[in-house]
Amino acid sequence: METEAPLCAVPEKPRYHHGALHDALLAAAEAELAETGLEAFSLRRVARRAGVSHAAPAHHFGDVGGLLTALAAEGFRQFIAAMTAQQARASRDPQAQIVAAGLGYIAFATERPALFRLIFSSDRPDFGAPDLAAGSAQAYDHLSRLVGARTGGEDPVDIAAVWAMAHGLADLMAAGRMDAIQHLAPADRDRAFAGILARSIPG
Amino acid sequence: METEAPLCAVPEKPRYHHGALHDALLAAAEAELAETGLEAFSLRRVARRAGVSHAAPAHHFGDVGGLLTALAAEGFRQFIAAMTAQQARASRDPQAQIVAAGLGYIAFATERPALFRLIFSSDRPDFGAPDLAAGSAQAYDHLSRLVGARTGGEDPVDIAAVWAMAHGLADLMAAGRMDAIQHLAPADRDRAFAGILARSIPG
DNA sequence: TGTACATCAGTGAACGCGCGTTCACTGATGTAC
DNA sequence: TGTACATCAGTGAACGCGCGTTCACTGATGTAC
């Protein structure tokens, strides 16, 4: 009775081949990062969370650095997506687009602080790895073009101003330091951010 | 011969009582942080660097969190000192004072990125500890007053704008991400920063 | 000045823990015939 | 359709390591008398 084999293939867990372990490990790694923080991050914890033997992650990512590098690359993709999503809801006006991108920047940092820190404030990913370097460059180019659309040329100092303002707000929000603004209702908060971001835009 | 005792008291190291181990451990901790990074930070490494038994730090700081908390408190003091030092070299004009404080903010982050990260991007110090909380509040108040001197009132949004701009530049510099500006000669760099910081000042 | 004693700073051996890495293995999948 | 075999994904036991913490200790310092 109790050992009777199921007649139909139940799509339940304990299959030997996971099928999509690569992505499952990335998801577990992000959850682990968010809950436990970067400082206690380990391959074994990630494997445990993914319900898989502790040696499995090495199969896919080599070592802990490899996993964090892959996660950071994925992080940059989502970071850019967060900016794009806000831009899609804004007017086409170059200034409005810059502000919207900034709001997306801040939203990403606020909603996923651990991932934000991983891509901007950690030494552990290998930022020389092609995939990750590409993601990073793509994010910079994205902002660059937005500023260029407003000013005509892409002056590095103009770009730095816009970038730093968005980044400063984002990083302080991720760290929970912006008491004065953190308490505001979401709509008011976004209005305040939009006003601040606008100050950094040249012209 | 070779085991002859020295006739005069040589003031060399191997004294049992260190005398100023508390401060020496803090210095070692900062050096350790700068060289090895926060992620590999450990009491035993700090003790080794200070040339002292691995159990000694616990005597002074309790545990690794206590040491990092003490180091962060000291970090905030030096952070404020970096701003003040720049301000002393600038004119008394409120706008010039804000810009100078920003340059000090950035200089601190650039010169001591590990300490900067510890006080702004780490969860490991106990920011509720009185000494550390006081340092953090003092830093905020410092900026607050500077902005107030310029605007008359201390509008949290004005403060946030100035703060975020300085912080964004500082954090990106600490992370080595501001390629375009990092390459500039120091004087040009400061001029660029000053121009950017000025954009965030209300009025 | 000398002696006794309390206090404190720092030691070093011991412990248990979680980690990364290795490696021979096993179970599942896909392909060739 | 069936069989054989190569390939690959994932396992689990084993290892050595550095860590934090504990604890009985020892050496130095300061104070009381």
XYZ file of C-alpha atoms (C1' of nucleotides) in Angstrom:
472
model
C 0.000 0.000 0.000
C 2.207 2.685 1.293
C 4.954 1.889 -1.144
C 2.642 1.695 -4.140
C 4.029 3.520 -7.122
C 1.906 6.365 -8.429
C 0.146 5.505 -11.660
C 0.440 8.872 -13.271
C 3.532 11.034 -13.298
C 3.052 13.462 -10.460
C 5.042 16.579 -11.270
C 6.297 16.838 -7.707
C 9.714 17.655 -6.429
C 12.003 14.788 -5.660
C 13.222 14.258 -9.169
C 16.886 13.606 -9.509
C 17.308 16.038 -12.350
C 15.964 19.382 -11.318
C 15.587 20.632 -14.860
C 16.062 24.319 -14.201
C 18.497 24.340 -11.344
C 20.589 27.110 -12.818
C 17.760 29.625 -12.574
C 16.464 28.147 -9.335
C 19.876 28.684 -7.762
C 19.952 32.298 -8.927
C 16.532 32.868 -7.397
C 17.602 31.188 -4.164
C 20.747 33.291 -4.147
C 18.766 36.497 -4.428
C 16.364 35.438 -1.688
C 19.307 34.466 0.464
C 20.933 37.820 -0.164
C 17.770 39.679 0.703
C 17.125 37.761 3.900
C 20.569 37.018 5.209
C 22.689 39.731 3.682
C 25.849 39.607 1.668
C 28.078 39.033 4.644
C 26.663 35.640 5.587
C 26.176 34.567 1.987
C 27.438 31.065 1.228
C 27.080 28.413 -1.409
C 25.861 25.933 1.162
C 23.063 28.203 2.334
C 21.943 28.797 -1.226
C 21.979 25.070 -1.963
C 19.985 24.375 1.191
C 17.414 26.977 0.218
C 17.120 25.504 -3.255
C 16.660 22.061 -1.695
C 19.652 20.599 -3.394
C 22.954 19.048 -2.398
C 25.585 21.514 -1.293
C 27.888 20.518 -4.093
C 25.370 21.311 -6.793
C 25.989 25.066 -7.118
C 29.637 24.467 -7.928
C 28.454 22.433 -10.889
C 26.745 25.454 -12.385
C 28.767 28.406 -11.181
C 32.184 27.088 -10.260
C 32.456 28.896 -6.956
C 30.807 31.503 -4.805
C 32.313 34.300 -6.884
C 30.845 32.803 -10.019
C 27.395 32.672 -8.501
C 27.587 36.261 -7.281
C 28.867 37.370 -10.668
C 25.952 35.710 -12.432
C 23.541 37.197 -9.919
C 24.999 40.673 -10.376
C 24.688 40.388 -14.147
C 21.058 39.437 -13.711
C 20.751 42.319 -11.250
C 21.858 44.844 -13.843
C 19.269 43.542 -16.269
C 16.541 44.031 -13.695
C 17.962 47.404 -12.743
C 17.687 48.629 -16.303
C 14.221 47.130 -16.543
C 13.168 49.105 -13.455
C 14.228 52.348 -15.111
C 12.582 51.441 -18.396
C 9.326 50.559 -16.663
C 9.088 54.001 -15.080
C 10.011 55.703 -18.312
C 7.227 53.916 -20.162
C 4.718 55.575 -17.823
C 6.136 59.061 -18.344
C 5.875 61.575 -21.159
C 8.419 61.539 -23.974
C 9.841 64.859 -22.919
C 13.592 64.363 -22.288
C 13.458 65.937 -18.845
C 10.475 63.794 -17.838
C 12.312 60.724 -19.122
C 15.340 61.481 -16.986
C 13.215 62.009 -13.910
C 11.342 58.784 -14.583
C 14.561 56.834 -14.992
C 15.716 58.276 -11.681
C 12.514 57.164 -10.002
C 13.063 53.676 -11.403
C 16.647 53.752 -10.110
C 15.384 54.630 -6.639
C 12.537 52.109 -6.759
C 14.956 49.321 -7.595
C 17.229 50.253 -4.697
C 14.314 50.540 -2.297
C 12.651 47.300 -3.292
C 15.757 45.165 -3.632
C 18.416 46.755 -1.477
C 20.538 43.628 -1.285
C 20.747 43.278 -5.035
C 21.404 46.990 -5.357
C 24.304 46.756 -2.967
C 25.647 43.724 -4.755
C 25.936 45.546 -8.051
C 27.114 48.893 -6.700
C 28.884 48.372 -3.387
C 30.421 44.928 -3.340
C 33.805 43.629 -4.389
C 32.722 40.045 -4.580
C 31.304 39.780 -8.089
C 33.901 39.755 -10.847
C 33.099 42.992 -12.658
C 35.554 42.068 -15.359
C 33.458 39.091 -16.436
C 31.998 39.772 -19.898
C 28.370 39.300 -18.983
C 28.566 41.527 -15.923
C 30.745 44.180 -17.539
C 28.254 44.367 -20.379
C 25.366 44.861 -17.981
C 27.176 47.606 -16.165
C 28.138 49.400 -19.369
C 24.614 49.074 -20.674
C 23.231 50.752 -17.567
C 25.655 53.640 -17.956
C 24.882 53.998 -21.637
C 21.203 54.047 -20.871
C 21.551 57.056 -18.586
C 24.039 58.594 -20.941
C 21.643 58.586 -23.852
C 18.843 60.039 -21.745
C 21.020 62.970 -20.762
C 22.233 63.324 -24.339
C 18.651 63.570 -25.563
C 18.188 66.529 -23.305
C 21.460 68.394 -23.786
C 22.399 67.506 -27.339
C 25.907 66.349 -26.428
C 26.849 63.741 -23.859
C 28.954 65.814 -21.494
C 30.442 63.469 -18.865
C 29.923 66.067 -16.171
C 26.240 66.429 -16.997
C 25.884 62.682 -16.927
C 27.744 62.451 -13.639
C 25.426 65.038 -12.075
C 22.254 63.206 -13.045
C 23.706 59.843 -12.176
C 25.040 60.925 -8.796
C 21.766 62.499 -7.750
C 19.762 59.388 -8.599
C 22.408 57.169 -7.080
C 22.664 59.185 -3.896
C 18.931 59.094 -3.293
C 18.827 55.392 -4.158
C 21.728 54.412 -1.935
C 20.478 56.371 1.045
C 17.027 54.854 0.593
C 18.492 51.353 0.333
C 20.364 51.964 3.574
C 17.257 53.347 5.244
C 18.891 56.672 6.040
C 16.417 59.090 4.484
C 14.180 59.331 7.505
C 12.594 62.589 6.418
C 11.420 61.114 3.130
C 10.959 57.490 4.079
C 7.924 58.417 6.146
C 6.103 60.135 3.303
C 3.207 58.492 1.471
C 4.389 56.912 -1.799
C 2.876 59.619 -3.995
C 4.367 62.424 -1.937
C 7.669 60.639 -1.827
C 7.808 60.300 -5.595
C 6.893 63.956 -5.957
C 9.727 64.909 -3.624
C 12.164 62.670 -5.490
C 11.053 64.054 -8.838
C 11.663 67.588 -7.621
C 15.120 66.705 -6.335
C 16.076 64.781 -9.445
C 15.027 67.714 -11.599
C 17.613 69.890 -9.885
C 20.402 67.755 -11.271
C 19.326 68.107 -14.883
C 21.361 70.634 -16.837
C 19.813 73.397 -18.869
C 76.820 36.147 25.826
C 73.867 35.724 23.639
C 71.475 35.429 26.533
C 72.869 38.436 28.357
C 70.142 40.630 29.787
C 70.063 44.209 28.545
C 71.276 46.656 31.168
C 68.933 49.461 30.322
C 65.220 49.127 29.730
C 64.819 48.985 25.970
C 61.391 50.405 25.123
C 60.749 47.705 22.570
C 57.628 45.723 21.914
C 57.231 42.555 23.847
C 55.675 44.090 26.920
C 52.899 42.130 28.419
C 50.659 45.145 28.876
C 50.288 46.956 25.632
C 49.180 50.190 27.207
C 47.038 51.496 24.377
C 45.636 48.343 22.909
C 42.150 49.758 22.558
C 43.262 52.385 20.071
C 45.807 50.078 18.455
C 43.047 47.565 17.768
C 40.888 50.253 16.194
C 43.769 51.281 13.954
C 44.445 47.667 13.032
C 40.768 47.168 12.303
C 40.714 50.097 9.925
C 43.848 48.910 8.153
C 42.397 45.434 7.951
C 39.185 46.830 6.508
C 41.059 48.864 3.928
C 43.289 46.013 2.809
C 41.095 42.978 3.147
C 37.613 44.388 2.906
C 34.610 44.051 5.115
C 33.711 40.610 3.906
C 36.833 38.876 5.184
C 36.988 40.968 8.338
C 37.553 38.940 11.502
C 38.638 39.475 15.071
C 41.484 37.037 14.635
C 42.909 38.909 11.659
C 42.741 42.189 13.528
C 44.449 40.663 16.553
C 47.152 39.191 14.329
C 47.750 42.549 12.704
C 47.977 44.252 16.075
C 50.472 41.578 17.174
C 48.355 40.414 20.012
C 46.624 37.227 21.083
C 43.425 36.457 19.226
C 41.404 36.606 22.412
C 42.504 40.140 23.257
C 39.989 42.057 21.117
C 37.095 40.413 22.912
C 38.441 41.912 26.100
C 37.983 45.415 24.741
C 35.055 45.153 22.370
C 33.110 42.084 23.364
C 32.688 40.681 19.886
C 33.197 41.497 16.246
C 30.066 43.629 16.186
C 31.339 45.682 19.078
C 34.612 46.349 17.315
C 32.891 47.374 14.098
C 30.497 49.585 16.028
C 33.380 51.357 17.738
C 35.180 51.701 14.417
C 32.081 53.134 12.748
C 31.658 55.686 15.535
C 35.256 56.737 15.047
C 34.588 56.784 11.293
C 31.778 59.301 11.698
C 34.058 61.563 13.702
C 36.645 61.507 10.946
C 33.948 61.944 8.327
C 32.753 65.138 9.964
C 36.348 66.266 10.370
C 36.899 65.794 6.623
C 33.994 68.104 5.847
C 35.080 70.655 8.418
C 38.617 70.691 7.059
C 37.424 71.594 3.582
C 35.050 74.217 4.917
C 37.872 75.907 6.802
C 39.619 76.536 3.490
C 36.543 78.028 1.816
C 34.854 81.403 2.088
C 32.150 81.970 4.672
C 29.482 82.314 2.022
C 26.785 79.693 2.733
C 26.855 78.299 -0.783
C 30.636 77.998 -0.720
C 30.399 76.269 2.645
C 27.965 73.697 1.299
C 30.148 72.996 -1.704
C 33.210 72.674 0.525
C 31.448 70.252 2.832
C 30.494 68.216 -0.217
C 34.103 68.123 -1.369
C 35.111 66.914 2.082
C 32.390 64.261 1.912
C 33.768 63.056 -1.410
C 37.381 63.231 -0.262
C 36.619 61.056 2.738
C 34.913 58.449 0.567
C 37.706 58.485 -1.984
C 40.524 58.263 0.520
C 38.961 55.751 2.899
C 36.431 53.808 0.899
C 36.307 50.903 3.328
C 35.465 53.130 6.270
C 32.953 55.004 4.146
C 31.215 51.784 3.263
C 31.239 50.668 6.855
C 29.342 53.723 8.045
C 26.945 54.002 5.098
C 26.494 50.591 3.504
C 26.975 47.916 6.125
C 24.597 46.196 8.483
C 27.296 44.956 10.801
C 27.822 47.894 13.134
C 25.054 48.397 15.677
C 23.674 51.760 14.626
C 21.494 51.831 17.691
C 24.519 52.013 19.978
C 24.607 55.459 21.649
C 28.073 56.456 20.501
C 27.441 55.484 16.892
C 23.921 56.885 16.756
C 25.265 60.167 18.076
C 27.948 60.317 15.402
C 25.435 59.626 12.668
C 23.008 62.244 13.956
C 25.803 64.760 14.310
C 26.783 64.279 10.687
C 23.220 64.843 9.550
C 22.849 67.905 11.747
C 26.041 69.312 10.356
C 24.726 69.201 6.803
C 21.341 70.345 7.980
C 22.699 73.514 9.502
C 24.739 74.312 6.421
C 21.658 74.103 4.249
C 19.686 76.083 6.808
C 22.237 78.870 6.713
C 21.612 79.176 3.031
C 17.833 78.840 2.851
C 16.743 80.261 6.183
C 14.636 77.239 7.096
C 15.749 73.622 7.229
C 13.463 72.058 4.629
C 14.008 68.280 4.686
C 13.713 68.138 0.922
C 16.394 70.765 0.447
C 18.628 68.892 2.826
C 17.941 65.621 1.057
C 18.892 67.127 -2.281
C 22.244 68.428 -1.100
C 22.954 65.292 0.863
C 22.041 62.918 -1.942
C 24.189 64.745 -4.467
C 27.244 64.657 -2.239
C 26.530 61.102 -1.233
C 26.006 59.914 -4.788
C 29.278 61.371 -5.982
C 31.068 60.036 -2.911
C 29.670 56.529 -3.170
C 30.365 56.222 -6.876
C 33.893 57.464 -6.310
C 34.415 55.011 -3.450
C 33.267 52.212 -5.726
C 35.515 53.413 -8.538
C 32.633 53.842 -10.956
C 33.103 57.444 -12.030
C 35.527 56.699 -14.837
C 34.920 59.985 -16.592
C 35.903 62.006 -13.542
C 38.364 59.663 -11.875
C 40.864 60.317 -14.641
C 40.868 64.084 -14.196
C 43.703 65.913 -12.454
C 42.787 66.660 -8.824
C 42.168 70.358 -9.416
C 39.953 69.714 -12.440
C 38.171 67.000 -10.555
C 37.368 69.268 -7.648
C 36.179 71.930 -10.038
C 33.862 69.438 -11.692
C 32.559 68.240 -8.333
C 32.026 71.793 -7.143
C 29.982 72.573 -10.236
C 27.869 69.472 -9.786
C 27.360 70.030 -6.064
C 26.242 73.598 -6.743
C 23.364 72.272 -8.842
C 21.837 70.629 -5.805
C 21.751 73.801 -3.721
C 18.341 75.425 -3.545
C 17.750 79.073 -4.242
C 60.928 52.202 51.714
C 58.947 47.600 51.661
C 55.330 44.136 51.572
C 50.758 42.171 50.594
C 47.014 42.018 47.934
C 43.369 43.238 44.551
C 42.632 44.375 40.003
C 43.129 44.220 35.435
C 45.192 43.252 30.631
C 46.428 39.852 27.866
C 47.479 34.588 26.954
C 47.005 30.208 24.767
C 44.855 25.802 24.532
C 40.560 23.803 23.557
C 35.908 23.365 21.632
C 32.482 23.092 18.094
C 30.807 25.109 13.725
C 30.009 26.207 8.937
C 32.481 26.847 5.174
C 34.655 25.655 0.219
C 36.474 22.047 -2.352
C 37.275 17.461 -3.981
C 35.954 13.031 -5.814
C 34.171 8.636 -6.732
C 29.521 7.680 -7.340
C 24.654 7.216 -9.241
C 20.504 8.284 -11.487
C 18.352 10.317 -15.614
C 18.477 11.739 -20.386
C 19.510 11.665 -25.177
C 21.313 9.516 -29.240
C 22.828 5.857 -32.446
C 21.697 1.824 -34.409
C 10.084 -0.405 -31.003
C 14.048 -1.915 -28.355
C 18.808 -1.998 -26.785
C 23.442 -0.132 -25.778
C 26.111 3.440 -24.595
C 27.808 8.198 -23.815
C 26.861 12.240 -21.494
C 25.513 14.985 -18.072
C 23.228 16.625 -13.558
C 23.301 16.030 -9.019
C 24.901 13.287 -4.617
C 27.057 12.641 -0.243
C 31.045 11.541 2.398
C 35.411 13.312 3.455
C 39.060 16.752 4.085
C 41.258 20.740 5.999
C 40.609 25.614 7.356
C 39.639 29.835 9.849
C 36.430 31.424 12.641
C 34.137 32.972 17.423
C 33.898 31.840 22.075
C 35.225 30.067 26.475
C 38.177 29.583 30.421
C 41.726 28.760 33.625
C 45.929 31.056 33.626
C 49.784 34.542 34.201
C 52.165 38.760 34.149
C 51.990 43.699 35.248
C 50.113 47.584 37.717
C 48.231 50.200 41.410
C 46.918 50.823 46.137
C 46.766 50.204 51.208
C 49.316 49.877 55.046
